[in-house]
Coordinates of C-alpha atoms and ligand atoms in Angstrom, one line a residue:
M1 CA -16.8 -20.8 -27.2
K2 CA -14.0 -18.3 -27.2
T3 CA -14.5 -14.6 -26.4
I4 CA -13.6 -11.9 -29.0
G5 CA -13.0 -8.3 -28.0
F6 CA -12.9 -5.3 -30.3
I7 CA -10.7 -2.2 -29.5
G8 CA -12.0 0.6 -31.6
V9 CA -15.7 0.5 -32.5
G10 CA -16.2 2.3 -35.8
E11 CA -17.5 1.3 -39.1
L12 CA -15.4 -1.8 -39.5
A13 CA -16.5 -3.2 -36.1
L14 CA -20.1 -2.3 -36.9
Y15 CA -20.3 -4.1 -40.3
T16 CA -18.2 -7.0 -39.1
I17 CA -20.3 -7.7 -36.1
K18 CA -23.5 -7.2 -37.9
G19 CA -22.2 -9.8 -40.5
V20 CA -21.1 -12.4 -38.1
R21 CA -24.2 -12.2 -36.1
R22 CA -26.3 -12.4 -39.3
G23 CA -24.2 -15.5 -40.2
G24 CA -25.0 -17.2 -37.0
Y25 CA -22.0 -16.4 -34.7
T26 CA -23.2 -16.8 -31.1
G27 CA -19.9 -16.4 -29.3
S28 CA -19.5 -13.6 -26.7
I29 CA -18.2 -10.2 -28.2
L30 CA -16.9 -7.5 -26.0
L31 CA -16.5 -3.8 -27.1
S32 CA -14.3 -0.9 -26.0
P33 CA -16.6 2.0 -24.9
R34 CA -15.2 4.8 -27.0
N35 CA -17.8 5.8 -29.7
H36 CA -20.4 5.0 -27.3
E37 CA -23.4 5.3 -29.8
K38 CA -22.2 2.5 -32.0
A39 CA -21.1 0.3 -29.1
E40 CA -24.5 0.8 -27.4
F41 CA -26.2 -0.1 -30.7
L42 CA -24.2 -3.3 -31.1
A43 CA -24.8 -4.2 -27.4
L44 CA -28.7 -3.7 -27.8
Q45 CA -29.1 -5.1 -31.3
H46 CA -26.4 -7.7 -31.6
G47 CA -25.8 -9.2 -28.2
C48 CA -22.4 -7.6 -27.5
E49 CA -21.1 -6.3 -24.1
V50 CA -19.5 -2.8 -23.7
R51 CA -16.7 -2.9 -21.2
A52 CA -15.6 -0.1 -19.0
D53 CA -12.3 0.4 -20.7
N54 CA -9.9 -1.1 -23.3
Q55 CA -7.9 -3.1 -20.8
S56 CA -11.0 -4.8 -19.6
V57 CA -11.7 -5.9 -23.1
V58 CA -8.3 -7.4 -23.4
S59 CA -8.4 -9.0 -20.0
N60 CA -11.5 -10.8 -20.7
S61 CA -11.0 -11.9 -24.3
D62 CA -9.2 -14.8 -25.9
Y63 CA -9.0 -12.9 -29.3
V64 CA -8.5 -9.1 -29.4
V65 CA -9.4 -7.2 -32.5
I66 CA -7.5 -4.0 -33.0
A67 CA -9.9 -1.9 -35.1
T68 CA -8.8 1.8 -34.6
R69 CA -7.6 4.0 -37.5
P70 CA -3.9 3.2 -38.4
A71 CA -2.7 6.5 -36.8
D72 CA -4.2 5.4 -33.5
C73 CA -3.2 1.7 -33.6
L74 CA 0.3 1.5 -32.1
A75 CA -0.4 4.0 -29.3
T76 CA -3.5 2.3 -28.4
L77 CA -1.9 -1.2 -28.4
S78 CA 1.3 -0.1 -26.4
A79 CA -1.1 1.0 -23.5
L80 CA -2.5 -2.6 -23.2
E81 CA -1.5 -5.6 -21.3
F82 CA -1.8 -9.1 -22.9
R83 CA -1.6 -12.4 -21.2
D84 CA -0.1 -15.7 -22.4
G85 CA -2.1 -17.6 -25.1
Q86 CA -4.0 -14.5 -26.5
V87 CA -4.2 -13.7 -30.1
L88 CA -4.2 -10.2 -31.6
I89 CA -6.3 -9.8 -34.8
S90 CA -5.3 -6.6 -36.5
V91 CA -7.6 -5.3 -39.2
V92 CA -5.6 -2.0 -39.4
A93 CA -4.4 -1.3 -43.0
G94 CA -0.8 -0.8 -43.8
I95 CA 0.8 -1.8 -40.5
E96 CA 2.8 -4.9 -40.8
V97 CA 3.4 -7.6 -38.0
E98 CA 6.8 -6.5 -37.3
K99 CA 5.7 -2.9 -36.7
L100 CA 2.8 -4.3 -34.5
R101 CA 5.4 -6.5 -32.8
S102 CA 7.4 -3.5 -31.8
V103 CA 4.8 -2.5 -29.3
L104 CA 3.7 -6.0 -28.1
P105 CA 5.0 -8.8 -26.1
T106 CA 7.3 -10.9 -28.2
D107 CA 5.4 -14.2 -27.9
L108 CA 1.8 -12.8 -28.6
K109 CA 0.4 -14.4 -31.6
I110 CA -0.5 -11.8 -34.3
V111 CA -2.9 -12.2 -37.1
R112 CA -3.9 -9.7 -39.8
A113 CA -7.4 -9.7 -41.4
M114 CA -9.0 -7.3 -44.0
P115 CA -12.8 -7.6 -43.9
V116 CA -14.7 -5.1 -46.1
S117 CA -18.2 -3.7 -45.6
S118 CA -19.9 -6.5 -47.7
A119 CA -19.4 -8.5 -44.4
E120 CA -22.7 -7.0 -43.5
A121 CA -24.4 -8.8 -46.4
S122 CA -22.5 -11.9 -45.5
S123 CA -20.1 -11.7 -48.5
S124 CA -16.8 -10.3 -47.5
P125 CA -13.9 -12.0 -49.1
T126 CA -11.6 -11.5 -45.9
L127 CA -7.9 -11.9 -46.5
I128 CA -6.3 -13.4 -43.4
Y129 CA -2.4 -13.7 -42.7
P130 CA -1.2 -16.1 -41.4
A131 CA -3.5 -19.0 -41.0
N132 CA -5.5 -19.2 -37.7
E133 CA -8.3 -21.5 -37.2
Y134 CA -10.4 -19.2 -35.0
A135 CA -10.0 -16.2 -37.1
E136 CA -10.7 -18.1 -40.3
A137 CA -13.9 -19.5 -38.7
F138 CA -14.9 -16.2 -37.3
F139 CA -14.7 -14.2 -40.7
D140 CA -16.3 -17.1 -42.5
Y141 CA -19.5 -16.2 -40.6
C142 CA -19.6 -12.9 -42.6
G143 CA -18.3 -14.2 -46.0
N144 CA -15.3 -16.3 -46.9
S145 CA -11.8 -16.2 -45.4
I146 CA -8.9 -16.2 -47.8
V147 CA -5.7 -17.3 -46.1
V148 CA -2.3 -16.2 -47.3
D149 CA 1.1 -17.5 -45.8
N150 CA 3.0 -14.5 -47.1
E151 CA 2.6 -10.9 -45.7
A152 CA 3.5 -9.4 -49.1
Y153 CA 0.4 -11.2 -50.5
F154 CA -1.6 -9.7 -47.8
T155 CA -0.3 -6.1 -48.5
Q156 CA -0.8 -6.5 -52.3
G157 CA -4.2 -8.1 -51.6
S158 CA -5.2 -5.2 -49.4
V159 CA -5.1 -2.9 -52.5
L160 CA -8.2 -4.8 -53.6
A161 CA -10.1 -4.0 -50.4
C162 CA -9.9 -0.5 -51.7
V163 CA -10.7 -1.4 -55.3
Y164 CA -13.9 -2.8 -53.7
C165 CA -14.8 0.5 -52.8
W166 CA -14.0 2.0 -56.2
F167 CA -16.5 -0.5 -57.7
F168 CA -19.3 1.5 -56.1
T169 CA -18.2 4.6 -58.0
L170 CA -18.1 2.7 -61.2
F171 CA -21.6 1.3 -60.5
E172 CA -22.9 4.9 -59.7
E173 CA -21.3 6.1 -63.0
L174 CA -23.0 3.4 -65.1
I175 CA -26.3 4.0 -63.4
Q176 CA -26.1 7.6 -64.2
A177 CA -25.0 6.9 -67.8
T178 CA -27.9 4.4 -68.5
Q179 CA -30.9 5.8 -66.5
G180 CA -33.3 8.1 -68.3
P181 CA -36.7 8.2 -70.0
D182 CA -36.1 4.7 -71.4
L183 CA -34.7 3.2 -68.2
P184 CA -36.0 4.2 -64.7
P185 CA -33.1 4.6 -62.2
A186 CA -34.3 1.7 -60.0
L187 CA -34.2 -0.7 -63.0
S188 CA -30.8 0.7 -64.1
S189 CA -29.4 0.2 -60.5
K190 CA -30.7 -3.5 -60.5
L191 CA -29.2 -4.2 -63.9
V192 CA -25.8 -2.5 -63.1
M193 CA -25.3 -4.4 -59.9
G194 CA -26.9 -7.6 -61.3
M195 CA -24.5 -7.5 -64.3
A196 CA -21.4 -6.9 -61.9
K197 CA -22.5 -9.9 -59.7
A198 CA -23.1 -12.0 -62.7
A199 CA -19.7 -11.3 -64.2
A200 CA -18.0 -12.0 -60.9
E201 CA -19.9 -15.2 -60.5
L202 CA -19.2 -16.5 -64.0
A203 CA -15.4 -15.6 -63.6
L204 CA -15.2 -17.3 -60.3
T205 CA -16.6 -20.6 -61.8
K206 CA -14.8 -20.6 -65.1
V207 CA -11.3 -21.9 -65.5
E208 CA -10.6 -19.3 -68.2
T209 CA -9.1 -16.0 -67.2
P210 CA -11.3 -12.9 -67.4
A211 CA -9.5 -11.7 -70.4
E212 CA -10.2 -15.2 -72.2
I213 CA -13.9 -14.7 -71.2
V214 CA -14.0 -11.3 -72.8
E215 CA -12.5 -12.4 -76.0
G216 CA -15.3 -15.1 -76.3
I217 CA -17.9 -12.4 -75.6
A218 CA -16.6 -9.2 -77.4
T219 CA -16.2 -10.9 -80.8
E220 CA -16.0 -9.0 -84.1
G221 CA -19.2 -7.0 -84.9
T222 CA -20.7 -7.2 -81.4
F223 CA -22.1 -4.2 -79.4
S224 CA -19.9 -5.4 -76.5
K225 CA -16.8 -5.0 -78.7
L226 CA -17.9 -1.6 -80.0
G227 CA -18.0 -0.2 -76.5
L228 CA -14.9 -2.0 -75.3
D229 CA -12.9 -0.7 -78.2
L230 CA -13.9 2.9 -77.3
L231 CA -12.9 2.3 -73.6
K232 CA -9.4 0.9 -74.7
Q233 CA -8.9 3.6 -77.2
Q234 CA -9.5 6.2 -74.5
E235 CA -7.1 4.2 -72.0
A236 CA -10.0 4.0 -69.6
F237 CA -8.3 1.0 -67.6
K238 CA -4.9 2.6 -67.4
P239 CA -5.8 5.0 -64.4
W240 CA -7.2 1.9 -62.5
R241 CA -3.7 0.2 -62.7
E242 CA -2.0 3.3 -61.7
A243 CA -4.3 3.7 -58.7
C244 CA -3.5 0.3 -57.6
E245 CA 0.2 0.9 -58.0
L246 CA -0.2 4.1 -55.9
L247 CA -1.8 2.2 -53.1
Q248 CA 0.6 -0.6 -53.2
Q249 CA 3.4 2.0 -52.6
R250 CA 1.6 3.8 -49.8
L251 CA 0.6 0.6 -48.1
V252 CA 4.2 -0.4 -48.1
A253 CA 5.4 3.0 -47.1
N254 CA 3.0 3.1 -44.1
D255 CA 4.8 0.0 -42.6
Ligands
NAP1 N1 -14.0 1.0 -43.0 C1 -13.5 0.0 -43.9 O1 -14.0 -0.1 -45.0 C2 -12.2 -0.7 -43.6 C3 -11.8 -1.7 -44.5 C4 -10.7 -2.6 -44.3 C5 -9.8 -2.1 -43.1 N2 -10.3 -1.1 -42.3 C6 -9.3 -0.8 -41.1 O2 -10.2 -0.9 -40.1 C7 -9.8 0.2 -39.2 C8 -10.9 0.8 -38.6 O3 -11.5 1.6 -39.6 P1 -13.0 2.2 -39.3 O4 -13.5 2.5 -40.7 O5 -13.8 1.3 -38.5 O6 -12.6 3.6 -38.6 P2 -13.5 4.4 -37.7 O7 -14.8 4.3 -38.2 O8 -12.8 5.7 -37.7 O9 -13.4 3.7 -36.3 C9 -12.3 3.7 -35.5 C10 -12.7 3.8 -34.1 O10 -11.6 3.6 -33.3 C11 -11.8 4.5 -32.1 N3 -10.5 4.7 -31.5 C12 -9.5 5.5 -31.7 N4 -8.6 5.3 -30.6 C13 -8.9 4.4 -29.8 C14 -8.5 3.9 -28.6 N5 -7.3 4.2 -28.1 N6 -9.3 3.1 -27.9 C15 -10.5 2.8 -28.3 N7 -11.1 3.1 -29.5 C16 -10.4 4.1 -30.1 C17 -12.2 5.9 -32.9 O11 -12.8 6.7 -32.0 P3 -12.7 8.3 -32.2 O12 -13.5 8.5 -33.5 O13 -13.2 8.9 -31.1 O14 -11.3 8.6 -32.5 C18 -13.3 5.2 -33.7 O15 -14.5 5.0 -33.1 C19 -8.7 1.0 -39.8 O16 -7.4 0.8 -39.3 C20 -8.8 0.7 -41.3 O17 -7.5 0.7 -41.9 C21 -11.4 -0.4 -42.4

């Protein structure tokens, strides 16, 4: 089995490694030493090995994941030496392959991936660009890999990795709005998350679009339509669209 090494052991490394181990990945995982507490935790609890420095991670890995924050990415990569046949997997948002390539050997294979924190619960829909057998299999251990052959799709798709985060705020808002004397908070939470999961699961199995599903549910005279009409009247969905557009611009501007 191949060895994978992580440069940058922060939140992403933590949830991804927890997720792949939970999913049964048994391969060797090497870690950079900075952020010692997290690296030690992963070493003790999830069978990883903390190396002395970044170069030692790279020199002993077949696949190298760069998982620093965007601002640290290029400087960190430019200090490393890669050998023939290695693959760099960048999970760094907003830095395209061409920009990564500017500080890397011209023949190094580069793959981008965007796992989200539901990896920890084995359910990250992980965007991958371009196809790479090992990367796809690795991220399948913590959810499902979604491969795209066009970097523009990856960039636009990355916006949805942020929308994923906004869903939690929406969940919290709905919990606060529905809990009270008639509905205990724990039950409200269970129902909010349960309904969100149920809607996503139905939409994923149906051939109809989400808009068509709504049309079939929120028919004239229903309580669903009453609430939906109010949301539309207040233009509640407009800022979501605007927030997506803002991120799309920023993700491209970062390139
Ligand atoms: N978190 C998410 O939900 C998420 C989702 C999708 C993609 N991403 C991408 O994943 C990347 C990492 O995000 P994160 O949330 O894990 O960030 P993070 O928690 O801040 O972790 C980044 C880690 O990299 C370390 N680091 C910085 N420079 C380094 C170097 N030269 N060598 C070794 N380690 C170095 C940092 O150490 P110091 O703290 O000491 O600087 C920190 O421990 C980001 O580029 C982000 O765009 C994150």
